[in-house]
Amino acid sequence: MQRPDRIIDDASKQNWVDLYAPEGLQPYMKLSRLDRPIGTWLLLLPCLWSLALAAPASELPNIWYFILFSIGALVMRGAGCTLNDIADRDFDGKVERTKKRPIPSGQVTLFQAIFWLGLQCLIGLLILLQFNLFAILLGAASLILVAIYPFAKRFTYWPQFFLGLAFNYGALLGWAAVKGSLEVAPIIMYLGGIAWTLGYDTIYAHQDKEDDVLIGVKSTALKFGAGTTRWLMGFYVAIFAALLLSGYIVGLTLPFYILMAGAGAHLVWQIRSLDIDNADLCLILFKSNKIFGLIVLAAIIAGKFPLPW
């Protein structure tokens, strides 16, 4: 019997795919999680942070690059989710929250899913080719991380670490697209982003911990258990410190630090609010990381400009 506080599906019942998308395309859109945009935001935000961090002083970030990275994040997050569903097709049917996904429910065949994966990767490649050679090679290397993550839960209690490696790669790629090289600031941001992902995806994983035990897959939620809050504090201190240090290295001005205080307050709110046995609350806190990321983006952009007085 399903627990009363258990979430069957983490997509809103009023999501735009179910409401407006053509019926024949809906299974493919759901393979790409277009009905659940939070994952695209969490992949995109480190890209935008890095683009903003690399912008010249007293200038806004390159808007065209913002657009390209937004499209790239959308399709590559979709490709990653499609690959994840292909890899997990024998597990998803056994988990209450995932059994209605397109592959286990029979809406999409394995061949169709593989074709859809290839199409999304092709679009991602076309986006990547718009940048300099260094960024192209750096972006291509990320495919190794994308390929490893779906299988990590089979051999380690730290699959969220591998997710962090892949999901924060934009912190490196954004800087490389602007500068044609890498420096210390984006690398620190990348390492901090990994800690951020370890935090928010551990919260997310607490939704599935009972099912994960039953089907024999691993997660940091199972690894940390009742000690999750202590780990979360460590991860969130790491991302906050990394962002502050990155901003300091590139010489961001006082507005950056003022707005980052708000970002820090948001992380504190997450930690204080967490109840690992309340699946609905875990999902709310997980999704709230979009707000954190947008505050950080605003802080970096504001920090490129001096105070008006």
Coordinates of C-alpha atoms in Angstrom, one line a residue:
M1 CA 0.0 0.0 0.0
Q2 CA 1.2 3.5 -0.8
R3 CA 2.1 5.7 2.1
P4 CA -0.3 8.7 2.4
D5 CA 2.6 11.2 2.3
R6 CA 4.1 9.6 -0.8
I7 CA 4.3 11.5 -4.1
I8 CA 3.1 9.4 -7.0
D9 CA 4.5 11.8 -9.6
D10 CA 6.6 14.9 -9.2
A11 CA 5.2 16.6 -12.3
S12 CA 2.4 19.2 -11.7
K13 CA -1.0 18.0 -12.9
Q14 CA -1.3 21.3 -14.7
N15 CA 2.0 21.0 -16.5
W16 CA 2.0 22.4 -20.1
V17 CA 2.9 19.1 -21.7
D18 CA -0.3 17.4 -20.6
L19 CA -2.4 20.6 -21.2
Y20 CA -1.2 21.8 -24.6
A21 CA 1.3 19.4 -26.3
P22 CA 0.1 17.2 -29.2
E23 CA -0.8 13.8 -27.8
G24 CA 1.6 11.9 -30.0
L25 CA 4.5 14.0 -28.8
Q26 CA 3.7 13.9 -25.1
P27 CA 5.6 10.6 -24.3
Y28 CA 8.8 12.0 -25.9
M29 CA 8.5 15.2 -24.1
K30 CA 8.0 13.3 -20.9
L31 CA 11.1 11.3 -21.6
S32 CA 12.9 14.6 -21.7
R33 CA 11.1 15.8 -18.6
L34 CA 9.8 18.8 -20.3
D35 CA 6.8 18.5 -18.0
R36 CA 9.3 19.0 -15.1
P37 CA 11.4 22.0 -15.9
I38 CA 13.3 22.2 -12.6
G39 CA 16.0 19.9 -13.9
T40 CA 16.6 22.1 -16.9
W41 CA 17.0 25.1 -14.5
L42 CA 19.4 23.3 -12.3
L43 CA 21.5 22.3 -15.3
L44 CA 21.3 25.8 -16.9
L45 CA 22.0 28.0 -13.8
P46 CA 25.7 27.1 -13.4
C47 CA 26.1 27.9 -17.1
L48 CA 24.6 31.3 -16.6
W49 CA 26.6 31.9 -13.5
S50 CA 29.8 31.3 -15.4
L51 CA 28.8 33.4 -18.4
A52 CA 28.0 36.2 -16.1
L53 CA 31.2 35.7 -14.1
A54 CA 33.3 35.8 -17.3
A55 CA 31.7 39.0 -18.6
P56 CA 33.8 42.2 -18.7
A57 CA 33.5 44.6 -15.8
S58 CA 30.6 47.0 -16.1
E59 CA 29.0 44.9 -18.9
L60 CA 26.0 42.6 -19.0
P61 CA 26.6 39.0 -20.0
N62 CA 26.4 38.0 -23.7
I63 CA 22.7 37.6 -24.3
W64 CA 23.3 35.4 -27.4
Y65 CA 25.3 33.0 -25.3
F66 CA 22.5 33.0 -22.7
I67 CA 20.1 31.9 -25.5
L68 CA 22.4 29.2 -26.8
F69 CA 23.1 27.8 -23.4
S70 CA 19.4 27.8 -22.6
I71 CA 18.6 25.7 -25.6
G72 CA 21.6 23.5 -25.0
A73 CA 20.6 22.9 -21.4
L74 CA 17.0 22.0 -22.5
V75 CA 18.1 19.4 -25.0
M76 CA 21.0 18.0 -23.1
R77 CA 19.0 17.7 -19.9
G78 CA 16.4 15.9 -22.0
A79 CA 19.0 13.6 -23.5
G80 CA 20.3 12.8 -20.0
C81 CA 16.9 12.0 -18.8
T82 CA 16.2 9.8 -21.8
L83 CA 19.4 7.9 -21.3
N84 CA 18.6 7.6 -17.6
D85 CA 15.1 6.1 -18.5
I86 CA 16.7 3.7 -21.0
A87 CA 19.2 2.5 -18.4
D88 CA 16.5 2.3 -15.6
R89 CA 13.8 0.8 -17.7
D90 CA 13.8 -2.4 -15.6
F91 CA 13.8 -0.4 -12.3
D92 CA 11.3 2.3 -13.0
G93 CA 8.4 -0.1 -13.4
K94 CA 8.9 -1.2 -9.8
V95 CA 8.9 2.2 -8.3
E96 CA 5.5 3.9 -7.6
R97 CA 6.7 7.4 -8.6
T98 CA 8.3 6.3 -11.9
K99 CA 6.2 3.3 -13.1
K100 CA 4.1 5.6 -15.4
R101 CA 7.1 6.9 -17.3
P102 CA 7.0 6.4 -21.0
I103 CA 9.2 3.3 -21.3
P104 CA 7.9 1.1 -18.4
S105 CA 4.3 2.1 -19.3
G106 CA 4.8 1.1 -22.9
Q107 CA 4.1 4.5 -24.4
V108 CA 7.6 4.5 -26.1
T109 CA 9.6 1.5 -27.3
L110 CA 13.3 1.1 -26.5
F111 CA 14.1 1.8 -30.2
Q112 CA 12.0 5.0 -30.2
A113 CA 13.7 6.1 -27.0
I114 CA 17.2 5.6 -28.5
F115 CA 16.2 7.5 -31.6
W116 CA 14.9 10.4 -29.5
L117 CA 18.2 10.3 -27.5
G118 CA 20.2 10.6 -30.7
L119 CA 18.1 13.5 -32.0
Q120 CA 18.5 15.5 -28.8
C121 CA 22.3 14.9 -28.9
L122 CA 22.5 16.1 -32.4
I123 CA 20.8 19.4 -31.5
G124 CA 23.1 19.7 -28.6
L125 CA 26.1 19.2 -30.9
L126 CA 24.8 21.9 -33.2
I127 CA 24.6 24.3 -30.3
L128 CA 28.1 23.4 -29.1
L129 CA 29.6 24.0 -32.5
Q130 CA 28.7 27.7 -32.2
F131 CA 31.5 28.2 -29.7
N132 CA 35.3 28.3 -29.9
L133 CA 37.4 25.2 -30.3
F134 CA 38.4 24.9 -26.7
A135 CA 34.8 25.1 -25.6
I136 CA 33.8 22.5 -28.2
L137 CA 36.4 20.0 -27.0
L138 CA 35.6 20.7 -23.3
G139 CA 31.9 20.3 -24.0
A140 CA 32.4 17.0 -25.8
A141 CA 34.4 15.6 -22.8
S142 CA 31.3 16.1 -20.7
L143 CA 29.5 13.2 -22.5
I144 CA 31.7 10.8 -20.5
L145 CA 30.1 12.1 -17.3
V146 CA 26.6 12.1 -18.8
A147 CA 27.1 8.4 -19.7
I148 CA 28.3 7.4 -16.3
Y149 CA 25.7 8.9 -14.1
P150 CA 22.7 6.6 -15.0
F151 CA 24.7 3.6 -13.9
A152 CA 26.3 5.1 -10.7
K153 CA 23.4 4.1 -8.4
R154 CA 24.3 0.4 -9.2
F155 CA 27.8 0.5 -7.8
T156 CA 28.0 3.5 -5.3
Y157 CA 26.1 5.2 -2.6
W158 CA 27.3 8.5 -4.1
P159 CA 25.4 8.7 -7.5
Q160 CA 24.6 12.3 -6.6
F161 CA 28.4 13.1 -6.9
F162 CA 28.4 11.9 -10.5
L163 CA 25.3 13.9 -11.1
G164 CA 27.1 16.9 -9.7
L165 CA 30.0 16.3 -12.1
A166 CA 27.7 16.4 -15.1
F167 CA 25.1 19.0 -14.0
N168 CA 27.7 21.7 -13.1
Y169 CA 29.9 21.3 -16.1
G170 CA 28.4 24.5 -17.4
A171 CA 30.4 26.4 -14.8
L172 CA 33.4 25.4 -16.8
L173 CA 31.8 25.6 -20.3
G174 CA 30.3 29.0 -19.9
W175 CA 33.7 30.5 -19.0
A176 CA 35.4 28.7 -21.8
A177 CA 32.8 29.9 -24.3
V178 CA 33.6 33.5 -23.4
K179 CA 37.3 33.3 -22.6
G180 CA 38.6 30.4 -24.7
S181 CA 40.4 29.0 -21.7
L182 CA 39.9 28.0 -18.0
E183 CA 41.0 29.8 -14.9
V184 CA 40.8 29.3 -11.2
A185 CA 37.4 31.1 -10.6
P186 CA 35.2 28.8 -12.8
I187 CA 37.0 25.7 -11.4
I188 CA 36.2 26.8 -7.9
M189 CA 32.6 27.5 -9.0
Y190 CA 32.4 24.0 -10.5
L191 CA 33.6 22.3 -7.4
G192 CA 31.2 24.3 -5.3
G193 CA 28.4 23.3 -7.7
I194 CA 29.1 19.6 -7.2
A195 CA 28.5 20.2 -3.5
W196 CA 25.3 22.0 -4.3
T197 CA 24.0 19.1 -6.3
L198 CA 25.0 16.7 -3.6
G199 CA 22.8 18.7 -1.3
Y200 CA 19.7 19.3 -3.4
D201 CA 19.7 15.8 -5.0
T202 CA 20.1 14.1 -1.6
I203 CA 16.9 15.9 -0.6
Y204 CA 15.2 14.7 -3.8
A205 CA 16.4 11.1 -3.2
H206 CA 14.7 10.9 0.1
Q207 CA 11.4 10.6 -1.9
D208 CA 12.5 7.2 -3.2
K209 CA 14.5 5.7 -0.3
E210 CA 12.1 2.9 0.5
D211 CA 11.8 1.8 -3.1
D212 CA 15.5 2.1 -3.6
V213 CA 16.1 -0.4 -0.7
L214 CA 13.6 -2.8 -2.2
I215 CA 15.1 -2.8 -5.7
G216 CA 18.7 -2.6 -4.6
V217 CA 19.9 0.7 -5.9
K218 CA 22.0 3.2 -3.9
S219 CA 21.8 6.9 -3.0
T220 CA 23.2 9.5 -0.6
A221 CA 19.8 9.6 1.0
L222 CA 20.4 6.0 2.1
K223 CA 24.0 6.6 2.9
F224 CA 23.3 9.7 5.2
G225 CA 20.0 8.6 6.6
A226 CA 19.1 10.5 9.8
G227 CA 22.4 12.4 9.5
T228 CA 21.3 14.1 6.2
T229 CA 20.9 17.6 7.8
R230 CA 24.5 17.6 8.9
W231 CA 25.7 16.6 5.5
L232 CA 23.5 19.2 3.9
M233 CA 25.0 21.9 6.1
G234 CA 28.4 20.9 4.8
F235 CA 27.4 20.9 1.2
Y236 CA 25.7 24.2 1.4
V237 CA 28.5 25.9 3.2
A238 CA 30.8 24.6 0.4
I239 CA 28.7 26.0 -2.5
F240 CA 28.2 29.4 -0.7
A241 CA 32.0 29.7 0.1
A242 CA 32.9 28.6 -3.5
L243 CA 30.6 31.3 -5.0
L244 CA 32.0 34.0 -2.7
L245 CA 35.6 33.0 -3.5
S246 CA 34.9 32.9 -7.3
G247 CA 33.3 36.4 -7.1
Y248 CA 36.3 37.7 -5.0
I249 CA 38.8 36.3 -7.5
V250 CA 37.2 38.1 -10.5
G251 CA 36.8 41.3 -8.5
L252 CA 33.0 41.5 -8.1
T253 CA 31.8 44.6 -6.3
L254 CA 29.7 45.1 -3.1
P255 CA 26.3 44.4 -4.7
F256 CA 27.4 40.8 -5.3
Y257 CA 28.0 40.3 -1.6
I258 CA 24.8 42.0 -0.6
L259 CA 22.6 39.8 -2.8
M260 CA 24.6 36.7 -1.8
A261 CA 23.4 37.2 1.7
G262 CA 19.9 36.5 0.4
A263 CA 21.1 33.4 -1.3
G264 CA 22.7 32.2 1.9
A265 CA 19.5 32.9 3.8
H266 CA 17.7 30.7 1.3
L267 CA 20.1 27.8 1.9
V268 CA 19.6 28.2 5.7
W269 CA 15.8 28.1 5.2
Q270 CA 16.2 24.8 3.3
I271 CA 18.3 23.2 6.0
R272 CA 15.9 24.4 8.8
S273 CA 12.8 23.2 7.0
L274 CA 14.0 19.8 5.9
D275 CA 12.0 16.7 7.1
I276 CA 13.5 13.7 5.3
D277 CA 10.3 11.7 6.0
N278 CA 8.0 14.2 4.3
A279 CA 8.2 13.5 0.5
D280 CA 6.1 16.5 -0.4
L281 CA 8.3 18.8 1.5
C282 CA 11.4 17.3 0.1
L283 CA 10.1 18.0 -3.4
I284 CA 9.3 21.6 -2.5
L285 CA 12.8 22.2 -1.0
F286 CA 14.5 20.5 -4.0
K287 CA 12.6 22.7 -6.5
S288 CA 13.3 25.8 -4.4
N289 CA 17.0 25.6 -5.6
K290 CA 15.9 27.4 -8.7
I291 CA 15.3 30.5 -6.5
F292 CA 18.7 30.1 -5.0
G293 CA 20.3 29.9 -8.4
L294 CA 18.5 32.9 -9.7
I295 CA 19.5 35.0 -6.7
V296 CA 23.2 34.0 -7.3
L297 CA 22.9 34.9 -11.0
A298 CA 21.5 38.3 -10.1
A299 CA 24.3 38.8 -7.5
I300 CA 27.0 38.0 -10.1
I301 CA 25.5 40.4 -12.7
A302 CA 25.1 43.1 -10.1
G303 CA 28.6 42.6 -8.9
K304 CA 29.9 43.5 -12.4
F305 CA 28.9 47.1 -11.7
P306 CA 30.1 49.6 -9.1
L307 CA 27.7 51.2 -6.6
P308 CA 26.1 54.4 -8.0
W309 CA 27.4 56.5 -5.1

